[in-house]
PDB file of C-alpha atoms and ligand atoms in Angstrom:
ATOM      1  CA  MET A 288     -22.787 -43.135  -0.650  1.00 46.00           C
ATOM      2  CA  SER A 289     -20.576 -46.084  -1.546  1.00 49.00           C
ATOM      3  CA  GLY A 290     -18.401 -47.809   1.021  1.00 56.00           C
ATOM      4  CA  GLY A 291     -18.868 -46.818   4.611  1.00 75.00           C
ATOM      5  CA  PRO A 292     -16.921 -43.831   5.839  1.00 84.00           C
ATOM      6  CA  SER A 293     -16.493 -43.659   9.567  1.00 88.00           C
ATOM      7  CA  LEU A 294     -18.961 -41.286  11.192  1.00 92.00           C
ATOM      8  CA  GLU A 295     -16.846 -40.951  14.322  1.00 95.00           C
ATOM      9  CA  TYR A 296     -15.269 -37.715  13.006  1.00 96.00           C
ATOM     10  CA  LEU A 297     -18.567 -36.145  12.031  1.00 97.00           C
ATOM     11  CA  PRO A 298     -19.231 -34.303  15.329  1.00 97.00           C
ATOM     12  CA  GLU A 299     -15.976 -32.357  14.789  1.00 97.00           C
ATOM     13  CA  VAL A 300     -17.246 -30.797  11.553  1.00 98.00           C
ATOM     14  CA  ALA A 301     -21.049 -31.109  11.600  1.00 98.00           C
ATOM     15  CA  GLN A 302     -21.777 -27.750  13.250  1.00 97.00           C
ATOM     16  CA  ILE A 303     -18.917 -25.818  11.626  1.00 98.00           C
ATOM     17  CA  MET A 304     -19.019 -26.949   8.001  1.00 98.00           C
ATOM     18  CA  ARG A 305     -21.857 -26.756   5.474  1.00 98.00           C
ATOM     19  CA  ASN A 306     -22.524 -28.707   2.281  1.00 98.00           C
ATOM     20  CA  PRO A 307     -22.475 -26.273  -0.644  1.00 98.00           C
ATOM     21  CA  GLY A 308     -25.723 -26.359  -2.600  1.00 97.00           C
ATOM     22  CA  GLN A 309     -28.158 -27.736  -0.040  1.00 96.00           C
ATOM     23  CA  PRO A 310     -31.670 -27.527  -1.558  1.00 92.00           C
ATOM     24  CA  LEU A 311     -33.481 -24.290  -0.797  1.00 89.00           C
ATOM     25  CA  GLU A 312     -37.039 -24.099   0.427  1.00 74.00           C
ATOM     26  CA  SER A 313     -39.250 -21.783  -1.546  1.00 62.00           C
ATOM     27  CA  GLY A 314     -39.986 -18.593   0.369  1.00 56.00           C
ATOM     28  CA  ALA A 315     -43.343 -16.895   0.648  1.00 49.00           C
ATOM     29  CA  GLY A 316     -43.552 -14.039  -1.843  1.00 50.00           C
ATOM     30  CA  ALA A 317     -46.026 -11.177  -2.302  1.00 50.00           C
ATOM     31  CA  PHE A 318     -49.693 -11.982  -1.530  1.00 55.00           C
ATOM     32  CA  GLY A 319     -48.714 -15.362  -0.156  1.00 56.00           C
ATOM     33  CA  ALA A 320     -47.437 -16.622  -3.527  1.00 55.00           C
ATOM     34  CA  VAL A 321     -44.624 -19.112  -3.012  1.00 57.00           C
ATOM     35  CA  LEU A 322     -41.643 -17.864  -4.968  1.00 57.00           C
ATOM     36  CA  PRO A 323     -38.150 -19.236  -4.929  1.00 61.00           C
ATOM     37  CA  GLU A 324     -35.878 -16.292  -4.203  1.00 86.00           C
ATOM     38  CA  LEU A 325     -32.453 -17.819  -4.289  1.00 93.00           C
ATOM     39  CA  ASP A 326     -30.484 -20.320  -6.274  1.00 94.00           C
ATOM     40  CA  TYR A 327     -26.850 -21.412  -6.595  1.00 96.00           C
ATOM     41  CA  CYS A 328     -24.316 -20.705  -9.304  1.00 98.00           C
ATOM     42  CA  ARG A 329     -24.162 -23.909 -11.369  1.00 97.00           C
ATOM     43  CA  LEU A 330     -20.397 -23.744 -11.476  1.00 97.00           C
ATOM     44  CA  CYS A 331     -19.120 -22.411  -8.124  1.00 98.00           C
ATOM     45  CA  VAL A 332     -22.248 -22.908  -5.925  1.00 98.00           C
ATOM     46  CA  ARG A 333     -22.270 -19.323  -4.692  1.00 97.00           C
ATOM     47  CA  PRO A 334     -25.780 -18.293  -3.584  1.00 96.00           C
ATOM     48  CA  ILE A 335     -27.316 -16.116  -6.315  1.00 96.00           C
ATOM     49  CA  SER A 336     -30.711 -14.580  -7.029  1.00 94.00           C
ATOM     50  CA  TYR A 337     -33.275 -16.937  -8.520  1.00 91.00           C
ATOM     51  CA  GLY A 338     -33.528 -16.729 -12.298  1.00 91.00           C
ATOM     52  CA  TYR A 339     -29.799 -16.696 -13.010  1.00 94.00           C
ATOM     53  CA  SER A 340     -27.768 -19.793 -13.851  1.00 96.00           C
ATOM     54  CA  HIS A 341     -24.341 -18.483 -12.856  1.00 97.00           C
ATOM     55  CA  CYS A 342     -22.826 -15.853 -10.609  1.00 96.00           C
ATOM     56  CA  TYR A 343     -21.364 -12.754 -12.258  1.00 94.00           C
ATOM     57  CA  GLN A 344     -17.766 -14.033 -12.271  1.00 94.00           C
ATOM     58  CA  CYS A 345     -18.587 -17.485 -13.643  1.00 96.00           C
ATOM     59  CA  ASN A 346     -20.863 -15.966 -16.273  1.00 96.00           C
ATOM     60  CA  GLN A 347     -18.118 -13.599 -17.440  1.00 95.00           C
ATOM     61  CA  ALA A 348     -15.588 -16.435 -17.449  1.00 95.00           C
ATOM     62  CA  SER A 349     -17.765 -18.769 -19.482  1.00 95.00           C
ATOM     63  CA  ARG A 350     -18.334 -16.035 -22.073  1.00 95.00           C
ATOM     64  CA  SER A 351     -14.601 -15.369 -22.399  1.00 95.00           C
ATOM     65  CA  TYR A 352     -13.440 -18.993 -22.271  1.00 96.00           C
ATOM     66  CA  ARG A 353     -16.257 -20.899 -23.948  1.00 93.00           C
ATOM     67  CA  GLY A 354     -15.259 -24.496 -24.542  1.00 92.00           C
ATOM     68  CA  ALA A 355     -12.367 -24.396 -22.052  1.00 96.00           C
ATOM     69  CA  MET A 356     -14.310 -24.116 -18.790  1.00 97.00           C
ATOM     70  CA  PRO A 357     -14.044 -26.871 -16.157  1.00 97.00           C
ATOM     71  CA  GLU A 358     -16.432 -29.814 -16.313  1.00 95.00           C
ATOM     72  CA  VAL A 359     -17.351 -29.352 -12.671  1.00 98.00           C
ATOM     73  CA  VAL A 360     -16.292 -27.387  -9.594  1.00 98.00           C
ATOM     74  CA  VAL A 361     -16.472 -29.354  -6.356  1.00 98.00           C
ATOM     75  CA  PRO A 362     -16.312 -27.275  -3.158  1.00 98.00           C
ATOM     76  CA  LEU A 363     -16.315 -29.345   0.025  1.00 98.00           C
ATOM     77  CA  THR A 364     -17.679 -26.616   2.281  1.00 98.00           C
ATOM     78  CA  TYR A 365     -18.511 -22.919   2.388  1.00 98.00           C
ATOM     79  CA  ALA A 366     -16.005 -20.663   4.123  1.00 97.00           C
ATOM     80  CA  GLY A 367     -18.119 -18.106   5.894  1.00 95.00           C
ATOM     81  CA  ALA A 368     -21.392 -19.989   6.322  1.00 95.00           C
ATOM     82  CA  THR A 369     -20.157 -20.143   9.927  1.00 96.00           C
ATOM     83  CA  PRO A 370     -17.465 -17.820  11.358  1.00 96.00           C
ATOM     84  CA  GLN A 371     -15.260 -20.790  12.283  1.00 97.00           C
ATOM     85  CA  SER A 372     -15.294 -22.152   8.733  1.00 97.00           C
ATOM     86  CA  ARG A 373     -14.022 -18.778   7.513  1.00 96.00           C
ATOM     87  CA  ARG A 374     -11.165 -18.852  10.060  1.00 96.00           C
ATOM     88  CA  ASP A 375     -10.321 -22.462   9.186  1.00 97.00           C
ATOM     89  CA  VAL A 376      -9.451 -21.881   5.522  1.00 93.00           C
ATOM     90  CA  TYR A 377      -6.839 -19.333   6.613  1.00 92.00           C
ATOM     91  CA  GLY A 378      -5.817 -21.128   9.795  1.00 94.00           C
ATOM     92  CA  TYR A 379      -4.877 -24.373   8.050  1.00 93.00           C
ATOM     93  CA  LYS A 380      -2.183 -22.587   6.044  1.00 90.00           C
ATOM     94  CA  GLY A 381      -1.097 -20.253   8.822  1.00 90.00           C
ATOM     95  CA  ASP A 382       2.458 -20.136  10.069  1.00 88.00           C
ATOM     96  CA  PRO A 383       2.316 -22.106  12.273  1.00 90.00           C
ATOM     97  CA  PRO A 384      -0.809 -23.880  10.976  1.00 91.00           C
ATOM     98  CA  ASN A 385      -3.854 -24.079  13.206  1.00 94.00           C
ATOM     99  CA  LEU A 386      -3.972 -27.818  13.873  1.00 94.00           C
ATOM    100  CA  ALA A 387      -7.695 -27.891  14.637  1.00 96.00           C
ATOM    101  CA  ALA A 388      -8.350 -26.264  11.257  1.00 96.00           C
ATOM    102  CA  VAL A 389      -6.032 -28.746   9.517  1.00 94.00           C
ATOM    103  CA  ARG A 390      -7.905 -31.569  11.195  1.00 95.00           C
ATOM    104  CA  ARG A 391     -11.358 -30.309  10.190  1.00 97.00           C
ATOM    105  CA  LEU A 392     -10.340 -29.813   6.556  1.00 96.00           C
ATOM    106  CA  SER A 393      -8.702 -33.244   6.629  1.00 95.00           C
ATOM    107  CA  ILE A 394     -11.999 -34.728   7.773  1.00 96.00           C
ATOM    108  CA  LEU A 395     -13.751 -33.104   4.798  1.00 97.00           C
ATOM    109  CA  MET A 396     -11.099 -34.523   2.455  1.00 96.00           C
ATOM    110  CA  TYR A 397     -11.502 -37.923   4.083  1.00 95.00           C
ATOM    111  CA  TYR A 398     -15.248 -37.928   3.462  1.00 96.00           C
ATOM    112  CA  PHE A 399     -14.749 -36.732  -0.086  1.00 97.00           C
ATOM    113  CA  THR A 400     -12.151 -39.352  -0.988  1.00 95.00           C
ATOM    114  CA  VAL A 401     -13.984 -42.228   0.685  1.00 95.00           C
ATOM    115  CA  ALA A 402     -17.524 -41.403  -0.398  1.00 96.00           C
ATOM    116  CA  HIS A 403     -17.372 -39.189  -3.506  1.00 97.00           C
ATOM    117  CA  TRP A 404     -14.076 -39.635  -5.331  1.00 96.00           C
ATOM    118  CA  GLY A 405     -15.778 -41.864  -7.939  1.00 96.00           C
ATOM    119  CA  CYS A 406     -18.560 -39.309  -8.386  1.00 98.00           C
ATOM    120  CA  ILE A 407     -16.348 -36.986 -10.468  1.00 98.00           C
ATOM    121  CA  GLN A 408     -15.732 -39.767 -12.971  1.00 96.00           C
ATOM    122  CA  ARG A 409     -19.407 -40.751 -12.982  1.00 97.00           C
ATOM    123  CA  PHE A 410     -20.578 -37.172 -13.409  1.00 97.00           C
ATOM    124  CA  THR A 411     -18.071 -36.172 -16.105  1.00 97.00           C
ATOM    125  CA  ARG A 412     -17.847 -39.664 -17.677  1.00 96.00           C
ATOM    126  CA  MET A 413     -14.059 -39.316 -17.622  1.00 95.00           C
ATOM    127  CA  PRO A 414     -11.744 -40.820 -15.019  1.00 96.00           C
ATOM    128  CA  VAL A 415      -9.475 -38.290 -13.313  1.00 97.00           C
ATOM    129  CA  THR A 416      -5.941 -39.104 -14.477  1.00 98.00           C
ATOM    130  CA  SER A 417      -3.919 -36.245 -12.982  1.00 98.00           C
ATOM    131  CA  VAL A 418      -4.135 -34.087  -9.849  1.00 98.00           C
ATOM    132  CA  VAL A 419      -2.417 -30.688  -9.630  1.00 97.00           C
ATOM    133  CA  THR A 420      -2.596 -27.916  -7.043  1.00 96.00           C
ATOM    134  CA  VAL A 421      -2.949 -24.235  -7.850  1.00 94.00           C
ATOM    135  CA  PRO A 422       0.541 -22.746  -7.396  1.00 89.00           C
ATOM    136  CA  SER A 423       0.918 -19.637  -5.308  1.00 76.00           C
ATOM    137  CA  GLY A 424       1.896 -16.496  -7.204  1.00 64.00           C
ATOM    138  CA  ARG A 425       4.104 -15.535  -4.283  1.00 62.00           C
ATOM    139  CA  GLY A 426       6.345 -18.543  -4.509  1.00 57.00           C
ATOM    140  CA  ARG A 427       5.721 -19.948  -1.044  1.00 58.00           C
ATOM    141  CA  LYS A 428       7.306 -23.406  -1.102  1.00 62.00           C
ATOM    142  CA  PRO A 429       6.111 -25.870  -0.128  1.00 67.00           C
ATOM    143  CA  HIS A 430       2.560 -24.618  -0.111  1.00 77.00           C
ATOM    144  CA  PRO A 431       0.510 -26.392   2.604  1.00 83.00           C
ATOM    145  CA  LEU A 432      -1.985 -27.526  -0.033  1.00 87.00           C
ATOM    146  CA  GLU A 433       0.717 -29.470  -1.901  1.00 86.00           C
ATOM    147  CA  GLU A 434       1.506 -31.425   1.217  1.00 85.00           C
ATOM    148  CA  PHE A 435      -2.194 -31.879   1.913  1.00 87.00           C
ATOM    149  CA  VAL A 436      -2.912 -33.573  -1.435  1.00 92.00           C
ATOM    150  CA  THR A 437      -0.097 -36.100  -0.998  1.00 92.00           C
ATOM    151  CA  HIS A 438      -2.104 -37.592   1.872  1.00 93.00           C
ATOM    152  CA  TYR A 439      -5.270 -38.049  -0.163  1.00 94.00           C
ATOM    153  CA  PHE A 440      -4.279 -38.866  -3.747  1.00 95.00           C
ATOM    154  CA  SER A 441      -2.240 -41.786  -5.012  1.00 94.00           C
ATOM    155  CA  LYS A 442       1.274 -41.143  -6.320  1.00 95.00           C
ATOM    156  CA  ASP A 443       0.353 -42.089  -9.884  1.00 97.00           C
ATOM    157  CA  LEU A 444      -2.251 -39.293  -9.949  1.00 97.00           C
ATOM    158  CA  LEU A 445       0.328 -36.762  -8.718  1.00 97.00           C
ATOM    159  CA  ASN A 446       2.078 -37.030 -12.072  1.00 96.00           C
ATOM    160  CA  ASN A 447       2.185 -33.357 -13.031  1.00 97.00           C
ATOM    161  CA  GLU A 448       2.622 -29.923 -11.474  1.00 96.00           C
ATOM    162  CA  ALA A 449       1.077 -26.615 -12.371  1.00 96.00           C
ATOM    163  CA  THR A 450       3.627 -23.809 -12.265  1.00 94.00           C
ATOM    164  CA  PHE A 451       3.293 -20.056 -12.045  1.00 92.00           C
ATOM    165  CA  VAL A 452       5.096 -18.503 -15.011  1.00 92.00           C
ATOM    166  CA  GLY A 453       3.691 -14.957 -14.879  1.00 88.00           C
ATOM    167  CA  GLN A 454       5.097 -11.840 -13.256  1.00 83.00           C
ATOM    168  CA  PRO A 455       5.178 -12.068  -9.440  1.00 76.00           C
ATOM    169  CA  ARG A 456       2.113 -10.390  -8.017  1.00 70.00           C
ATOM    170  CA  GLU A 457       1.091  -9.025  -4.680  1.00 65.00           C
ATOM    171  CA  GLY A 458      -1.744 -11.083  -3.274  1.00 59.00           C
ATOM    172  CA  ARG A 459      -4.048 -13.148  -5.399  1.00 54.00           C
ATOM    173  CA  GLY A 460      -4.626 -11.811  -8.878  1.00 55.00           C
ATOM    174  CA  ASP A 461      -8.190 -10.884  -9.570  1.00 66.00           C
ATOM    175  CA  GLY A 462      -8.591 -11.608 -13.258  1.00 88.00           C
ATOM    176  CA  ILE A 463      -8.403 -14.953 -15.037  1.00 94.00           C
ATOM    177  CA  ARG A 464      -4.950 -15.250 -16.614  1.00 94.00           C
ATOM    178  CA  PRO A 465      -4.396 -18.744 -18.045  1.00 96.00           C
ATOM    179  CA  ASP A 466      -1.086 -17.660 -19.599  1.00 95.00           C
ATOM    180  CA  ASP A 467       0.336 -17.100 -16.113  1.00 93.00           C
ATOM    181  CA  PHE A 468       0.332 -20.864 -15.589  1.00 95.00           C
ATOM    182  CA  GLY A 469       2.170 -23.778 -17.130  1.00 96.00           C
ATOM    183  CA  PHE A 470       2.767 -27.457 -16.412  1.00 98.00           C
ATOM    184  CA  THR A 471       5.886 -29.507 -15.780  1.00 97.00           C
ATOM    185  CA  HIS A 472       4.393 -32.290 -17.949  1.00 98.00           C
ATOM    186  CA  ASP A 473       2.162 -32.132 -20.989  1.00 97.00           C
ATOM    187  CA  PRO A 474      -1.480 -32.479 -19.818  1.00 98.00           C
ATOM    188  CA  LYS A 475      -2.593 -33.608 -23.288  1.00 97.00           C
ATOM    189  CA  ASP A 476      -5.430 -36.168 -23.161  1.00 97.00           C
ATOM    190  CA  GLN A 477      -5.513 -36.088 -19.341  1.00 98.00           C
ATOM    191  CA  HIS A 478      -8.494 -35.334 -17.139  1.00 98.00           C
ATOM    192  CA  VAL A 479      -6.829 -32.915 -14.771  1.00 98.00           C
ATOM    193  CA  LEU A 480      -8.233 -32.288 -11.309  1.00 98.00           C
ATOM    194  CA  VAL A 481      -7.132 -28.832 -10.169  1.00 98.00           C
ATOM    195  CA  VAL A 482      -7.072 -28.593  -6.357  1.00 97.00           C
ATOM    196  CA  GLU A 483      -7.404 -25.205  -4.652  1.00 96.00           C
ATOM    197  CA  ASP A 484      -7.883 -24.378  -0.978  1.00 93.00           C
ATOM    198  CA  SER A 485     -10.397 -21.573  -1.202  1.00 94.00           C
ATOM    199  CA  TRP A 486     -12.384 -20.321  -4.178  1.00 96.00           C
ATOM    200  CA  VAL A 487     -12.974 -16.586  -3.790  1.00 93.00           C
ATOM    201  CA  SER A 488     -13.526 -15.413  -7.360  1.00 91.00           C
ATOM    202  CA  GLY A 489     -12.079 -18.673  -8.644  1.00 94.00           C
ATOM    203  CA  SER A 490      -9.707 -16.859 -10.973  1.00 94.00           C
ATOM    204  CA  ASN A 491      -6.586 -18.878 -10.157  1.00 94.00           C
ATOM    205  CA  ALA A 492      -8.264 -22.297 -10.221  1.00 96.00           C
ATOM    206  CA  LEU A 493     -10.086 -21.329 -13.431  1.00 97.00           C
ATOM    207  CA  SER A 494      -6.845 -20.075 -14.983  1.00 96.00           C
ATOM    208  CA  VAL A 495      -5.092 -23.411 -14.342  1.00 97.00           C
ATOM    209  CA  ALA A 496      -8.094 -25.446 -15.538  1.00 98.00           C
ATOM    210  CA  ILE A 497      -8.457 -23.346 -18.704  1.00 98.00           C
ATOM    211  CA  GLN A 498      -4.726 -23.566 -19.395  1.00 98.00           C
ATOM    212  CA  ALA A 499      -4.892 -27.365 -19.070  1.00 98.00           C
ATOM    213  CA  ARG A 500      -7.695 -27.486 -21.630  1.00 97.00           C
ATOM    214  CA  ARG A 501      -5.785 -25.173 -23.981  1.00 96.00           C
ATOM    215  CA  ALA A 502      -2.810 -27.536 -23.698  1.00 96.00           C
ATOM    216  CA  GLY A 503      -4.966 -30.393 -24.934  1.00 96.00           C
ATOM    217  CA  ALA A 504      -6.337 -31.891 -21.717  1.00 98.00           C
ATOM    218  CA  MET A 505      -9.433 -33.966 -22.405  1.00 97.00           C
ATOM    219  CA  GLY A 506     -11.068 -32.402 -19.382  1.00 97.00           C
ATOM    220  CA  ALA A 507     -10.394 -30.320 -16.306  1.00 98.00           C
ATOM    221  CA  SER A 508     -12.314 -30.310 -13.036  1.00 98.00           C
ATOM    222  CA  VAL A 509     -11.763 -28.306  -9.872  1.00 98.00           C
ATOM    223  CA  LEU A 510     -11.801 -29.471  -6.269  1.00 98.00           C
ATOM    224  CA  CYS A 511     -11.688 -26.710  -3.680  1.00 97.00           C
ATOM    225  CA  LEU A 512     -11.731 -27.170   0.056  1.00 97.00           C
ATOM    226  CA  ALA A 513     -14.013 -24.190   0.490  1.00 97.00           C
ATOM    227  CA  ARG A 514     -16.148 -21.868  -1.586  1.00 98.00           C
ATOM    228  CA  TYR A 515     -15.482 -18.542   0.170  1.00 97.00           C
ATOM    229  CA  LEU A 516     -18.570 -16.434   0.845  1.00 97.00           C
ATOM    230  CA  ARG A 517     -18.125 -12.693   1.169  1.00 93.00           C
ATOM    231  CA  GLU A 518     -19.563 -11.215   4.339  1.00 89.00           C
ATOM    232  CA  ASP A 519     -20.789  -8.051   2.603  1.00 92.00           C
ATOM    233  CA  ASP A 520     -22.661  -9.833  -0.195  1.00 93.00           C
ATOM    234  CA  GLN A 521     -26.401  -9.099   0.022  1.00 92.00           C
ATOM    235  CA  VAL A 522     -27.501 -12.373  -1.583  1.00 93.00           C
ATOM    236  CA  THR A 523     -25.261 -14.326   0.798  1.00 94.00           C
ATOM    237  CA  LYS A 524     -26.910 -12.494   3.698  1.00 92.00           C
ATOM    238  CA  ARG A 525     -30.335 -13.599   2.474  1.00 90.00           C
ATOM    239  CA  TRP A 526     -29.071 -17.127   1.977  1.00 93.00           C
ATOM    240  CA  SER A 527     -27.662 -17.162   5.542  1.00 92.00           C
ATOM    241  CA  ALA A 528     -31.227 -16.899   6.859  1.00 89.00           C
ATOM    242  CA  THR A 529     -32.398 -20.057   5.047  1.00 90.00           C
ATOM    243  CA  ASP A 530     -32.653 -23.541   6.534  1.00 90.00           C
ATOM    244  CA  ALA A 531     -30.132 -24.715   3.916  1.00 92.00           C
ATOM    245  CA  ALA A 532     -27.498 -22.432   5.450  1.00 94.00           C
ATOM    246  CA  ARG A 533     -27.960 -23.986   8.875  1.00 94.00           C
ATOM    247  CA  LYS A 534     -28.056 -27.680   7.988  1.00 95.00           C
ATOM    248  CA  PRO A 535     -25.203 -29.514   9.706  1.00 97.00           C
ATOM    249  CA  PHE A 536     -22.573 -31.036   7.415  1.00 98.00           C
ATOM    250  CA  ASP A 537     -23.746 -34.328   5.920  1.00 97.00           C
ATOM    251  CA  PRO A 538     -21.003 -36.565   4.465  1.00 97.00           C
ATOM    252  CA  SER A 539     -23.513 -38.433   2.274  1.00 96.00           C
ATOM    253  CA  PHE A 540     -24.525 -35.234   0.450  1.00 97.00           C
ATOM    254  CA  CYS A 541     -22.698 -35.362  -2.894  1.00 98.00           C
ATOM    255  CA  PRO A 542     -20.450 -32.327  -3.485  1.00 98.00           C
ATOM    256  CA  VAL A 543     -20.207 -33.201  -7.193  1.00 98.00           C
ATOM    257  CA  THR A 544     -23.921 -33.237  -8.040  1.00 98.00           C
ATOM    258  CA  ARG A 545     -24.986 -31.250  -4.936  1.00 96.00           C
ATOM    259  CA  GLY A 546     -27.482 -33.925  -4.054  1.00 94.00           C
ATOM    260  CA  GLU A 547     -27.554 -37.667  -4.746  1.00 96.00           C
ATOM    261  CA  CYS A 548     -24.425 -39.393  -5.998  1.00 97.00           C
ATOM    262  CA  PRO A 549     -24.483 -40.129  -9.748  1.00 97.00           C
ATOM    263  CA  PRO A 550     -25.250 -43.757 -10.725  1.00 93.00           C
ATOM    264  CA  PRO A 551     -22.328 -46.068 -11.601  1.00 90.00           C
ATOM    265  CA  LEU A 552     -21.277 -46.128 -15.254  1.00 86.00           C
ATOM    266  CA  ASP A 553     -22.016 -49.198 -17.392  1.00 84.00           C
ATOM    267  CA  ASN A 554     -18.348 -50.223 -17.470  1.00 80.00           C
ATOM    268  CA  GLU A 555     -17.915 -50.138 -13.678  1.00 78.00           C
TER     269      GLU A 555
HETATM  270 ZN1   ZN B1343     -20.075 -18.944  -9.861  1.00 86.95          ZN
HETATM  271 ZN1   ZN B1344     -21.115 -38.423  -4.495  1.00 86.95          ZN
END
């Protein structure tokens, strides 16, 4: 961890938030053989069965959009690893917003920007040059996320806006529809960071990232406040019983690599 983020806020999030992708202990299998049972999706960090590289949705997406997928998806916490974390990702954008939830998610953003902002550039070998938020299909303006990012990213990075140009839809669309999104400025040759509040199936964040790549962006990465875990998912239930699921939030754990921070580049 570079710099020295203040640990005074840590007690407010340590027991509620979890670092996505904490290493899993191998479980004891049949006849005492030690077999790893679980893994994480390499893109969205959802717990999956061991032996797969991606979850179903990310696997389908990478087949359909080969060459246009994001460089990296960076979730700051899991929504649902604890009941309060699930409430927080809705509470922060409630009307009125739940201020305790806003504060906890702000603390996660603080730790990310102070300790791991440079890690995206180091991991992808491309500096982030543009930050956009996923627009709401329901036209809620201003979306709380838009206001949120203005506190954490410099004005020169907020140089573009993703817009929803598809037919208005009820709720969040399920499928990936890059054509539903456009940009107020040409993202050509930019490394666009797409910011989303919660990644459920990831279809909206993926749509914006894919559309940026199709429009000539050099790269697209995704930052989401929370990777949402479904309560009824059987693999998630198994994961919830692991030590990794109970480890208090650690601000030094890198959300980009899901472990150690990447080393500085030669030109840094
Ligand atoms: Zn995935
Ligand atoms: Zn890092």
